[in-house]
């Protein structure tokens, strides 16, 4: 199941709507569930979550970092960037301090949206 919070829909997906669509995000989430995503270390200690990086779009034009709730296999996007993005796309690795800072900001917003029930769930 894919969970898209209001924050991610407004701040990550909307600016990329010319390049990506919701089907690309579904396909990326399915890759993660099938074990095709690259597992990354978490930006901070959170139990019950696993973090993955996966490529999106045709021609591998974008990358997405998600977390998966271990107990129910829900995939929740945290950050989605084009590969040609100068800040994150070129170096979307967990040793990039700028990326870690942005992931933590987005993660706080995503968790707040989940607590406030501001999200939509999609079955694959």
Short mmCIF file of N, CA and C in Angstrom, two decimals:
data_model
loop_
_atom_site.label_atom_id
_atom_site.label_comp_id
_atom_site.label_asym_id
_atom_site.label_seq_id
_atom_site.Cartn_x
_atom_site.Cartn_y
_atom_site.Cartn_z
N UNK A 1 0.85 -1.17 0.00
CA UNK A 1 0.00 0.00 0.00
C UNK A 1 0.89 1.23 0.00
N UNK A 2 0.52 2.22 -0.78
CA UNK A 2 1.24 3.48 -0.88
C UNK A 2 0.47 4.53 -0.08
N UNK A 3 1.19 5.28 0.74
CA UNK A 3 0.61 6.35 1.54
C UNK A 3 1.25 7.66 1.08
N UNK A 4 0.43 8.59 0.59
CA UNK A 4 0.93 9.91 0.18
C UNK A 4 0.30 10.95 1.09
N UNK A 5 1.14 11.63 1.84
CA UNK A 5 0.65 12.66 2.75
C UNK A 5 0.43 13.97 2.00
N UNK A 6 -0.32 14.86 2.61
CA UNK A 6 -0.59 16.15 1.99
C UNK A 6 0.70 16.93 1.75
N UNK A 7 1.64 16.86 2.68
CA UNK A 7 2.90 17.58 2.54
C UNK A 7 3.66 17.10 1.30
N UNK A 8 3.76 15.80 1.13
CA UNK A 8 4.49 15.25 -0.01
C UNK A 8 3.76 15.58 -1.31
N UNK A 9 2.45 15.49 -1.31
CA UNK A 9 1.68 15.82 -2.52
C UNK A 9 1.91 17.27 -2.93
N UNK A 10 1.96 18.18 -1.97
CA UNK A 10 2.09 19.60 -2.28
C UNK A 10 3.53 20.05 -2.52
N UNK A 11 4.49 19.50 -1.77
CA UNK A 11 5.86 19.99 -1.83
C UNK A 11 6.81 19.15 -2.67
N UNK A 12 6.48 17.91 -2.91
CA UNK A 12 7.37 17.06 -3.69
C UNK A 12 6.77 16.68 -5.05
N UNK A 13 5.51 16.25 -5.07
CA UNK A 13 4.91 15.79 -6.32
C UNK A 13 4.43 16.92 -7.21
N UNK A 14 3.80 17.91 -6.66
CA UNK A 14 3.25 19.00 -7.47
C UNK A 14 4.32 19.71 -8.31
N UNK A 15 5.50 20.05 -7.76
CA UNK A 15 6.50 20.71 -8.60
C UNK A 15 7.05 19.82 -9.72
N UNK A 16 6.90 18.51 -9.59
CA UNK A 16 7.44 17.59 -10.59
C UNK A 16 6.38 17.01 -11.52
N UNK A 17 5.18 17.59 -11.52
CA UNK A 17 4.08 16.99 -12.28
C UNK A 17 4.33 16.99 -13.78
N UNK A 18 5.23 17.84 -14.29
CA UNK A 18 5.58 17.80 -15.71
C UNK A 18 6.44 16.58 -16.05
N UNK A 19 7.15 16.07 -15.05
CA UNK A 19 8.10 14.99 -15.28
C UNK A 19 7.62 13.63 -14.79
N UNK A 20 6.85 13.63 -13.71
CA UNK A 20 6.40 12.38 -13.09
C UNK A 20 4.89 12.42 -12.88
N UNK A 21 4.29 11.25 -12.86
CA UNK A 21 2.88 11.17 -12.51
C UNK A 21 2.71 10.15 -11.38
N UNK A 22 1.51 10.00 -10.92
CA UNK A 22 1.26 9.12 -9.78
C UNK A 22 1.57 7.67 -10.12
N UNK A 23 1.43 7.29 -11.38
CA UNK A 23 1.75 5.92 -11.78
C UNK A 23 3.24 5.64 -11.61
N UNK A 24 4.09 6.64 -11.82
CA UNK A 24 5.52 6.48 -11.59
C UNK A 24 5.81 6.23 -10.11
N UNK A 25 5.09 6.93 -9.25
CA UNK A 25 5.27 6.74 -7.81
C UNK A 25 4.77 5.36 -7.40
N UNK A 26 3.64 4.91 -7.97
CA UNK A 26 3.15 3.55 -7.71
C UNK A 26 4.20 2.52 -8.12
N UNK A 27 4.75 2.71 -9.31
CA UNK A 27 5.76 1.76 -9.80
C UNK A 27 6.98 1.73 -8.89
N UNK A 28 7.38 2.89 -8.39
CA UNK A 28 8.51 2.95 -7.46
C UNK A 28 8.20 2.26 -6.15
N UNK A 29 6.99 2.43 -5.65
CA UNK A 29 6.60 1.77 -4.41
C UNK A 29 6.56 0.26 -4.59
N UNK A 30 6.09 -0.18 -5.75
CA UNK A 30 6.07 -1.62 -6.03
C UNK A 30 7.48 -2.19 -6.09
N UNK A 31 8.43 -1.43 -6.65
CA UNK A 31 9.82 -1.87 -6.68
C UNK A 31 10.34 -2.09 -5.26
N UNK A 32 9.99 -1.17 -4.36
CA UNK A 32 10.46 -1.29 -2.98
C UNK A 32 9.89 -2.55 -2.34
N UNK A 33 8.61 -2.80 -2.52
CA UNK A 33 7.97 -3.98 -1.93
C UNK A 33 8.57 -5.26 -2.51
N UNK A 34 8.92 -5.24 -3.79
CA UNK A 34 9.49 -6.43 -4.44
C UNK A 34 10.97 -6.62 -4.10
N UNK A 35 11.55 -5.70 -3.35
CA UNK A 35 12.95 -5.82 -2.97
C UNK A 35 13.93 -5.26 -3.98
N UNK A 36 13.45 -4.42 -4.90
CA UNK A 36 14.31 -3.86 -5.93
C UNK A 36 14.88 -2.49 -5.56
N UNK A 37 14.47 -1.93 -4.43
CA UNK A 37 15.01 -0.66 -3.98
C UNK A 37 16.32 -0.89 -3.24
N UNK A 38 17.12 0.15 -3.15
CA UNK A 38 18.40 0.09 -2.44
C UNK A 38 18.15 0.54 -1.00
N UNK A 39 18.39 -0.36 -0.06
CA UNK A 39 18.18 0.01 1.35
C UNK A 39 19.27 0.98 1.78
N UNK A 40 18.86 2.04 2.47
CA UNK A 40 19.80 3.05 2.95
C UNK A 40 19.71 3.11 4.47
N UNK A 41 20.71 3.72 5.05
CA UNK A 41 20.66 3.88 6.50
C UNK A 41 19.68 4.98 6.84
N UNK A 42 19.02 4.87 7.97
CA UNK A 42 18.04 5.90 8.34
C UNK A 42 18.72 7.21 8.69
N UNK A 43 18.05 8.34 8.45
CA UNK A 43 18.63 9.64 8.78
C UNK A 43 18.72 9.87 10.29
N UNK A 44 17.90 9.16 11.03
CA UNK A 44 17.95 9.19 12.50
C UNK A 44 17.31 7.89 12.99
N UNK A 45 17.48 7.61 14.24
CA UNK A 45 17.00 6.33 14.76
C UNK A 45 15.47 6.34 14.87
N UNK A 46 14.86 5.43 14.12
CA UNK A 46 13.42 5.22 14.17
C UNK A 46 13.19 3.72 14.12
N UNK A 47 12.55 3.18 15.13
CA UNK A 47 12.29 1.75 15.11
C UNK A 47 11.01 1.46 14.34
N UNK A 48 11.00 0.33 13.64
CA UNK A 48 9.83 -0.08 12.88
C UNK A 48 9.79 0.44 11.46
N UNK A 49 10.81 1.18 11.04
CA UNK A 49 10.87 1.72 9.69
C UNK A 49 12.15 1.26 9.01
N UNK A 50 12.06 1.06 7.70
CA UNK A 50 13.23 0.79 6.88
C UNK A 50 13.20 1.80 5.74
N UNK A 51 14.36 2.30 5.37
CA UNK A 51 14.46 3.34 4.36
C UNK A 51 15.08 2.78 3.08
N UNK A 52 14.52 3.21 1.94
CA UNK A 52 14.97 2.73 0.64
C UNK A 52 15.07 3.89 -0.34
N UNK A 53 15.96 3.72 -1.31
CA UNK A 53 16.07 4.66 -2.43
C UNK A 53 15.72 3.88 -3.69
N UNK A 54 14.91 4.49 -4.55
CA UNK A 54 14.47 3.83 -5.77
C UNK A 54 14.41 4.86 -6.90
N UNK A 55 14.59 4.39 -8.12
CA UNK A 55 14.51 5.27 -9.29
C UNK A 55 13.08 5.29 -9.81
N UNK A 56 12.69 6.43 -10.36
CA UNK A 56 11.34 6.63 -10.88
C UNK A 56 11.38 7.13 -12.31
N UNK A 57 10.27 6.96 -12.99
CA UNK A 57 10.07 7.55 -14.30
C UNK A 57 10.74 6.81 -15.42
N UNK A 58 10.34 7.18 -16.61
CA UNK A 58 10.95 6.56 -17.79
C UNK A 58 12.32 7.17 -18.00
N UNK A 59 13.26 6.34 -18.35
CA UNK A 59 14.62 6.82 -18.54
C UNK A 59 15.33 7.10 -17.23
N UNK A 60 14.77 6.62 -16.14
CA UNK A 60 15.37 6.80 -14.81
C UNK A 60 15.63 8.27 -14.52
N UNK A 61 14.64 9.12 -14.74
CA UNK A 61 14.82 10.56 -14.63
C UNK A 61 14.72 11.10 -13.22
N UNK A 62 14.24 10.31 -12.27
CA UNK A 62 14.07 10.82 -10.91
C UNK A 62 14.43 9.74 -9.90
N UNK A 63 14.59 10.18 -8.66
CA UNK A 63 14.87 9.28 -7.56
C UNK A 63 13.93 9.62 -6.41
N UNK A 64 13.63 8.60 -5.62
CA UNK A 64 12.72 8.79 -4.49
C UNK A 64 13.29 8.04 -3.30
N UNK A 65 13.24 8.67 -2.13
CA UNK A 65 13.57 7.98 -0.89
C UNK A 65 12.27 7.81 -0.13
N UNK A 66 12.04 6.58 0.33
CA UNK A 66 10.80 6.24 1.03
C UNK A 66 11.15 5.56 2.33
N UNK A 67 10.17 5.51 3.21
CA UNK A 67 10.31 4.58 4.32
C UNK A 67 9.16 3.61 4.27
N UNK A 68 9.42 2.42 4.75
CA UNK A 68 8.44 1.35 4.77
C UNK A 68 8.16 1.01 6.22
N UNK A 69 6.88 1.01 6.57
CA UNK A 69 6.49 0.57 7.90
C UNK A 69 6.61 -0.95 7.89
N UNK A 70 7.47 -1.49 8.73
CA UNK A 70 7.81 -2.90 8.68
C UNK A 70 6.61 -3.80 8.96
N UNK A 71 5.78 -3.43 9.92
CA UNK A 71 4.70 -4.33 10.33
C UNK A 71 3.59 -4.49 9.31
N UNK A 72 3.31 -3.46 8.50
CA UNK A 72 2.20 -3.58 7.54
C UNK A 72 2.59 -3.30 6.09
N UNK A 73 3.88 -3.12 5.81
CA UNK A 73 4.40 -2.93 4.45
C UNK A 73 3.78 -1.73 3.73
N UNK A 74 3.54 -0.65 4.44
CA UNK A 74 3.08 0.58 3.81
C UNK A 74 4.30 1.39 3.38
N UNK A 75 4.28 1.85 2.14
CA UNK A 75 5.38 2.62 1.57
C UNK A 75 5.00 4.10 1.63
N UNK A 76 5.86 4.91 2.23
CA UNK A 76 5.58 6.34 2.40
C UNK A 76 6.74 7.14 1.81
N UNK A 77 6.52 7.88 0.72
CA UNK A 77 7.60 8.71 0.15
C UNK A 77 7.99 9.84 1.10
N UNK A 78 9.28 10.14 1.12
CA UNK A 78 9.79 11.25 1.93
C UNK A 78 10.33 12.37 1.04
N UNK A 79 11.08 11.99 0.02
CA UNK A 79 11.67 13.00 -0.85
C UNK A 79 11.71 12.45 -2.28
N UNK A 80 11.36 13.28 -3.24
CA UNK A 80 11.37 12.90 -4.65
C UNK A 80 12.06 14.03 -5.40
N UNK A 81 13.12 13.69 -6.11
CA UNK A 81 13.87 14.71 -6.85
C UNK A 81 14.25 14.18 -8.22
N UNK A 82 14.37 15.08 -9.17
CA UNK A 82 14.87 14.72 -10.48
C UNK A 82 16.36 14.43 -10.38
N UNK A 83 16.82 13.58 -11.23
CA UNK A 83 18.24 13.24 -11.23
C UNK A 83 19.11 14.44 -11.57
N UNK A 84 18.57 15.36 -12.37
CA UNK A 84 19.36 16.54 -12.75
C UNK A 84 19.27 17.68 -11.73
N UNK A 85 18.57 17.48 -10.61
CA UNK A 85 18.51 18.47 -9.54
C UNK A 85 19.92 18.72 -9.02
N UNK A 86 20.34 19.97 -9.00
CA UNK A 86 21.71 20.31 -8.64
C UNK A 86 22.04 20.03 -7.18
N UNK A 87 21.07 20.16 -6.28
CA UNK A 87 21.34 20.00 -4.86
C UNK A 87 21.24 18.54 -4.42
N UNK A 88 20.14 17.87 -4.78
CA UNK A 88 19.91 16.53 -4.26
C UNK A 88 20.05 15.43 -5.29
N UNK A 89 19.67 15.70 -6.52
CA UNK A 89 19.62 14.65 -7.53
C UNK A 89 20.97 14.05 -7.86
N UNK A 90 21.99 14.89 -7.91
CA UNK A 90 23.32 14.42 -8.27
C UNK A 90 23.89 13.53 -7.17
N UNK A 91 23.67 13.90 -5.92
CA UNK A 91 24.25 13.15 -4.80
C UNK A 91 23.16 12.80 -3.79
N UNK A 92 22.27 11.89 -4.17
CA UNK A 92 21.21 11.47 -3.25
C UNK A 92 21.73 10.27 -2.47
N UNK A 93 22.69 10.55 -1.59
CA UNK A 93 23.29 9.51 -0.75
C UNK A 93 23.19 9.94 0.70
N UNK A 94 23.14 8.96 1.57
CA UNK A 94 22.93 9.26 2.99
C UNK A 94 24.19 9.83 3.66
N UNK A 95 25.24 10.08 2.91
CA UNK A 95 26.40 10.77 3.48
C UNK A 95 26.42 12.25 3.06
N UNK A 96 25.37 12.71 2.40
CA UNK A 96 25.22 14.09 2.00
C UNK A 96 24.48 14.83 3.12
N UNK A 97 25.16 15.72 3.87
CA UNK A 97 24.52 16.38 5.01
C UNK A 97 23.33 17.26 4.62
N UNK A 98 23.36 17.85 3.43
CA UNK A 98 22.24 18.68 2.98
C UNK A 98 21.01 17.80 2.76
N UNK A 99 21.21 16.62 2.19
CA UNK A 99 20.11 15.69 1.97
C UNK A 99 19.55 15.19 3.30
N UNK A 100 20.41 14.85 4.23
CA UNK A 100 19.96 14.37 5.54
C UNK A 100 19.10 15.42 6.23
N UNK A 101 19.52 16.67 6.15
CA UNK A 101 18.75 17.76 6.76
C UNK A 101 17.37 17.88 6.12
N UNK A 102 17.30 17.80 4.79
CA UNK A 102 16.02 17.89 4.09
C UNK A 102 15.14 16.67 4.38
N UNK A 103 15.73 15.50 4.43
CA UNK A 103 14.96 14.29 4.75
C UNK A 103 14.36 14.41 6.14
N UNK A 104 15.13 14.88 7.10
CA UNK A 104 14.61 15.03 8.46
C UNK A 104 13.47 16.05 8.52
N UNK A 105 13.60 17.14 7.78
CA UNK A 105 12.50 18.12 7.72
C UNK A 105 11.24 17.49 7.13
N UNK A 106 11.41 16.82 6.00
CA UNK A 106 10.27 16.18 5.35
C UNK A 106 9.68 15.08 6.22
N UNK A 107 10.54 14.32 6.88
CA UNK A 107 10.08 13.23 7.73
C UNK A 107 9.23 13.76 8.88
N UNK A 108 9.65 14.87 9.48
CA UNK A 108 8.84 15.49 10.54
C UNK A 108 7.46 15.88 10.03
N UNK A 109 7.42 16.48 8.84
CA UNK A 109 6.13 16.89 8.25
C UNK A 109 5.26 15.68 7.90
N UNK A 110 5.89 14.64 7.36
CA UNK A 110 5.15 13.43 6.98
C UNK A 110 4.55 12.76 8.22
N UNK A 111 5.33 12.64 9.26
CA UNK A 111 4.84 12.01 10.49
C UNK A 111 3.73 12.84 11.13
N UNK A 112 3.84 14.18 11.05
CA UNK A 112 2.77 15.04 11.56
C UNK A 112 1.50 14.87 10.75
N UNK A 113 1.64 14.75 9.42
CA UNK A 113 0.46 14.51 8.57
C UNK A 113 -0.19 13.17 8.88
N UNK A 114 0.61 12.15 9.11
CA UNK A 114 0.05 10.83 9.44
C UNK A 114 -0.68 10.89 10.77
N UNK A 115 -0.10 11.56 11.75
CA UNK A 115 -0.77 11.69 13.06
C UNK A 115 -2.09 12.44 12.94
N UNK A 116 -2.13 13.45 12.07
CA UNK A 116 -3.34 14.25 11.88
C UNK A 116 -4.28 13.66 10.83
N UNK A 117 -3.92 12.50 10.30
CA UNK A 117 -4.73 11.80 9.28
C UNK A 117 -4.91 12.62 8.01
N UNK A 118 -3.86 13.34 7.61
CA UNK A 118 -3.86 14.09 6.36
C UNK A 118 -3.06 13.31 5.31
N UNK A 119 -3.65 12.25 4.85
CA UNK A 119 -2.98 11.42 3.85
C UNK A 119 -4.01 10.61 3.08
N UNK A 120 -3.54 10.02 1.97
CA UNK A 120 -4.38 9.13 1.18
C UNK A 120 -3.63 7.82 1.02
N UNK A 121 -4.38 6.73 1.06
CA UNK A 121 -3.80 5.41 0.88
C UNK A 121 -4.23 4.87 -0.47
N UNK A 122 -3.30 4.25 -1.17
CA UNK A 122 -3.56 3.67 -2.48
C UNK A 122 -3.10 2.22 -2.48
N UNK A 123 -3.94 1.32 -2.94
CA UNK A 123 -3.53 -0.07 -3.12
C UNK A 123 -2.85 -0.21 -4.46
N UNK A 124 -1.90 -1.11 -4.54
CA UNK A 124 -1.19 -1.33 -5.80
C UNK A 124 -2.06 -2.01 -6.80
#
